[in-house]
Coordinates of C-alpha atoms in Angstrom, one line a residue:
M1 CA 133.6 62.7 20.4
A2 CA 132.0 65.9 19.3
P3 CA 132.4 67.5 15.9
R4 CA 134.9 70.0 15.6
P5 CA 133.9 73.2 13.7
P6 CA 135.6 73.6 10.4
S7 CA 138.8 75.6 10.5
G8 CA 138.7 79.1 9.6
C9 CA 135.2 79.5 11.3
R10 CA 134.7 81.2 14.5
V11 CA 132.2 80.3 16.9
R12 CA 130.3 83.2 18.4
A13 CA 128.3 83.3 21.7
L14 CA 124.5 84.1 21.5
P15 CA 123.6 87.2 23.7
A16 CA 121.7 86.1 26.8
P17 CA 118.1 87.7 27.3
P18 CA 118.0 90.3 30.2
L19 CA 115.4 88.5 32.0
L20 CA 117.6 85.3 32.2
L21 CA 120.5 87.5 33.5
S22 CA 118.3 89.2 36.1
L23 CA 117.1 85.9 37.6
L24 CA 120.8 84.7 37.6
L25 CA 121.9 87.8 39.5
L26 CA 118.9 87.5 42.0
L27 CA 119.9 83.9 42.7
L28 CA 123.5 84.7 43.2
L29 CA 122.7 87.7 45.4
Q30 CA 120.4 86.3 47.7
P31 CA 121.9 84.9 50.9
A32 CA 122.4 81.1 51.2
T33 CA 119.9 80.9 54.0
P34 CA 117.0 78.7 52.9
G35 CA 114.9 77.5 55.4
V36 CA 116.1 80.0 58.2
T37 CA 113.2 81.3 60.3
C38 CA 113.0 83.8 63.3
P39 CA 112.7 82.5 67.0
P40 CA 109.5 83.7 68.7
P41 CA 109.4 87.7 69.1
M42 CA 110.5 89.5 72.4
S43 CA 107.5 90.3 74.6
V44 CA 106.5 93.8 75.0
E45 CA 104.8 95.1 78.1
H46 CA 101.0 95.3 78.0
A47 CA 101.0 94.0 74.3
D48 CA 100.5 90.6 72.6
I49 CA 101.5 89.4 69.1
R50 CA 100.2 86.7 66.8
V51 CA 103.0 85.5 64.5
K52 CA 101.5 84.3 61.3
N53 CA 104.9 83.5 59.4
Y54 CA 108.3 83.2 61.2
S55 CA 110.3 83.3 57.8
L56 CA 112.6 86.0 56.7
K57 CA 111.4 89.2 55.8
S58 CA 108.0 88.6 57.5
R59 CA 106.2 91.8 59.0
E60 CA 104.0 91.3 62.2
R61 CA 102.3 93.8 64.5
Y62 CA 101.8 93.9 68.3
T63 CA 98.5 94.9 69.6
C64 CA 98.0 96.5 72.9
N65 CA 96.1 94.8 75.6
S66 CA 92.5 95.7 76.7
G67 CA 92.7 98.7 78.7
F68 CA 95.7 100.0 77.0
K69 CA 96.2 101.9 73.8
R70 CA 99.4 102.7 71.5
K71 CA 101.2 105.7 72.6
A72 CA 101.6 108.2 69.7
G73 CA 105.0 108.2 68.0
T74 CA 105.5 104.5 68.6
S75 CA 105.4 101.6 66.2
S76 CA 103.8 98.2 66.6
L77 CA 105.7 96.7 63.4
T78 CA 108.5 93.9 63.8
E79 CA 110.2 92.3 61.1
C80 CA 112.2 89.0 60.8
V81 CA 115.8 89.6 59.6
F82 CA 118.9 87.8 59.2
N83 CA 122.1 89.2 60.8
E84 CA 125.2 88.4 58.8
T85 CA 127.6 89.2 61.2
M86 CA 126.3 87.0 63.8
N87 CA 124.7 84.4 61.6
I88 CA 121.3 84.6 63.0
A89 CA 117.7 85.3 62.4
H90 CA 115.8 87.7 64.7
W91 CA 112.9 90.1 64.9
T92 CA 113.7 93.8 64.9
V93 CA 113.0 95.5 68.3
P94 CA 109.8 97.6 68.0
N95 CA 109.6 100.9 70.1
L96 CA 106.0 100.3 71.1
K97 CA 104.5 101.6 74.3
C98 CA 101.2 100.6 75.4
I99 CA 99.7 103.2 77.8
S100 CA 96.8 102.8 79.9
T101 CA 93.4 104.2 79.0
Y102 CA 92.3 104.4 82.7
S103 CA 95.1 106.7 83.6
Y104 CA 92.8 109.8 84.0
H105 CA 90.2 107.9 85.4
S106 CA 92.4 106.2 87.9
G107 CA 93.9 109.5 89.4
A108 CA 90.4 111.0 89.7
M109 CA 89.2 107.9 91.4
T110 CA 92.2 108.1 94.0
A111 CA 91.3 111.7 94.5
V112 CA 87.7 110.9 95.2
I113 CA 88.6 108.1 97.4
G114 CA 91.0 110.4 99.4
I115 CA 88.2 113.1 99.8
I116 CA 85.7 110.5 101.2
A117 CA 88.5 109.1 103.6
V118 CA 89.0 112.6 104.9
A119 CA 85.3 113.4 105.3
V120 CA 84.6 110.1 107.3
L121 CA 87.6 110.9 109.4
C122 CA 86.2 114.5 110.3
V123 CA 82.5 112.9 111.1
V124 CA 84.3 110.4 113.4
L125 CA 86.3 113.2 115.1
V126 CA 83.0 115.3 115.5
V127 CA 81.1 112.4 117.2
I128 CA 84.1 111.7 119.4
L129 CA 84.3 115.3 120.4
V130 CA 80.4 115.4 121.1
C131 CA 80.6 112.3 123.1
Y132 CA 83.5 113.6 125.2
G133 CA 81.7 116.9 125.8
K134 CA 78.6 115.0 127.1
S135 CA 80.4 112.8 129.2
R136 CA 82.2 115.8 130.7
H137 CA 79.1 117.5 131.3
T138 CA 77.3 114.5 133.1
A139 CA 80.6 113.7 135.2
Q140 CA 80.6 117.5 136.6
T141 CA 76.9 117.4 137.9
P142 CA 77.4 114.8 140.5
S143 CA 80.6 116.3 141.7
V144 CA 78.7 119.7 142.3
E145 CA 76.2 117.9 144.2
M146 CA 78.8 115.9 146.2
E147 CA 80.5 119.3 147.2
S148 CA 77.4 120.9 148.4
M149 CA 76.7 117.9 150.6
E150 CA 80.1 118.0 152.2
E151 CA 79.8 121.6 153.1
M152 CA 76.9 120.7 155.5
P153 CA 78.4 120.1 158.8
M154 CA 77.6 116.8 160.6
T155 CA 75.7 117.0 163.9
R156 CA 76.0 114.4 166.7
G157 CA 72.4 114.4 167.3
T158 CA 70.3 111.3 166.4
N159 CA 66.8 112.9 166.0
G160 CA 67.9 115.7 163.7
R161 CA 66.2 118.7 165.5
E162 CA 69.4 120.8 165.9
E163 CA 69.7 120.4 162.1
D164 CA 66.4 121.5 161.6
A165 CA 66.8 124.5 164.0
E166 CA 69.9 125.6 162.2
N167 CA 68.4 125.0 158.8
Y168 CA 64.8 126.7 159.5
P169 CA 65.6 129.7 162.1
H170 CA 62.5 131.4 161.0
D171 CA 60.3 128.4 162.1
P172 CA 58.9 129.7 165.6
G173 CA 58.2 126.0 166.8
H174 CA 61.9 125.1 166.7
S175 CA 63.9 127.7 168.7
R176 CA 67.4 127.0 169.6
E177 CA 66.8 127.5 173.2
R178 CA 64.0 125.0 173.3
L179 CA 66.1 122.3 171.3
R180 CA 69.0 122.7 173.7
A181 CA 66.6 122.2 177.0
A182 CA 65.2 119.3 175.2
E183 CA 68.5 118.0 174.6
A184 CA 69.8 118.7 178.0
G185 CA 66.8 116.6 179.5
A186 CA 67.4 113.8 177.3
K187 CA 71.1 113.6 178.5
A188 CA 70.2 113.9 182.1
P189 CA 70.5 110.7 184.1
T190 CA 67.6 109.1 185.0
L191 CA 67.2 107.8 188.4
P192 CA 66.3 104.2 189.2

């Protein structure tokens, strides 16, 4: 048994040092979640994250992929927090937006490709029109010659003297009368 203080004496409690009280309060106020960690953070389009620490109150940063940059006004920071209502740990949702650094260049490239395509199309169209015009010109030339040949009357003679007389009336050796007489003699029946 422990000795009793003499009667008439009062025992007083000693005041606790302020540091000891502060530590005690911190221990009591901290949530009872030792060992709780966050799951892998959510993915962000065109960004990666390398988590070094999954414990509560850890802070990590996303980095935009190559060819992308962080849009002004957005944050790449995320933090592991504990939701007491749902009793789970999770990463805060970042509002990071990674935008393409090639957006201007890709638009300009699309315009250049469009201009080149239109130019090539125009050249092809000009070549087709030139070829069509040449084919029309060569196709018309023989038809003109054929028409002039068709306008000439065909004769029934075999030696072509009558044609010569009609075509060359100015030639004194080929008068029409002589040719007709020669023709009549040729048609006359010969006696046996």
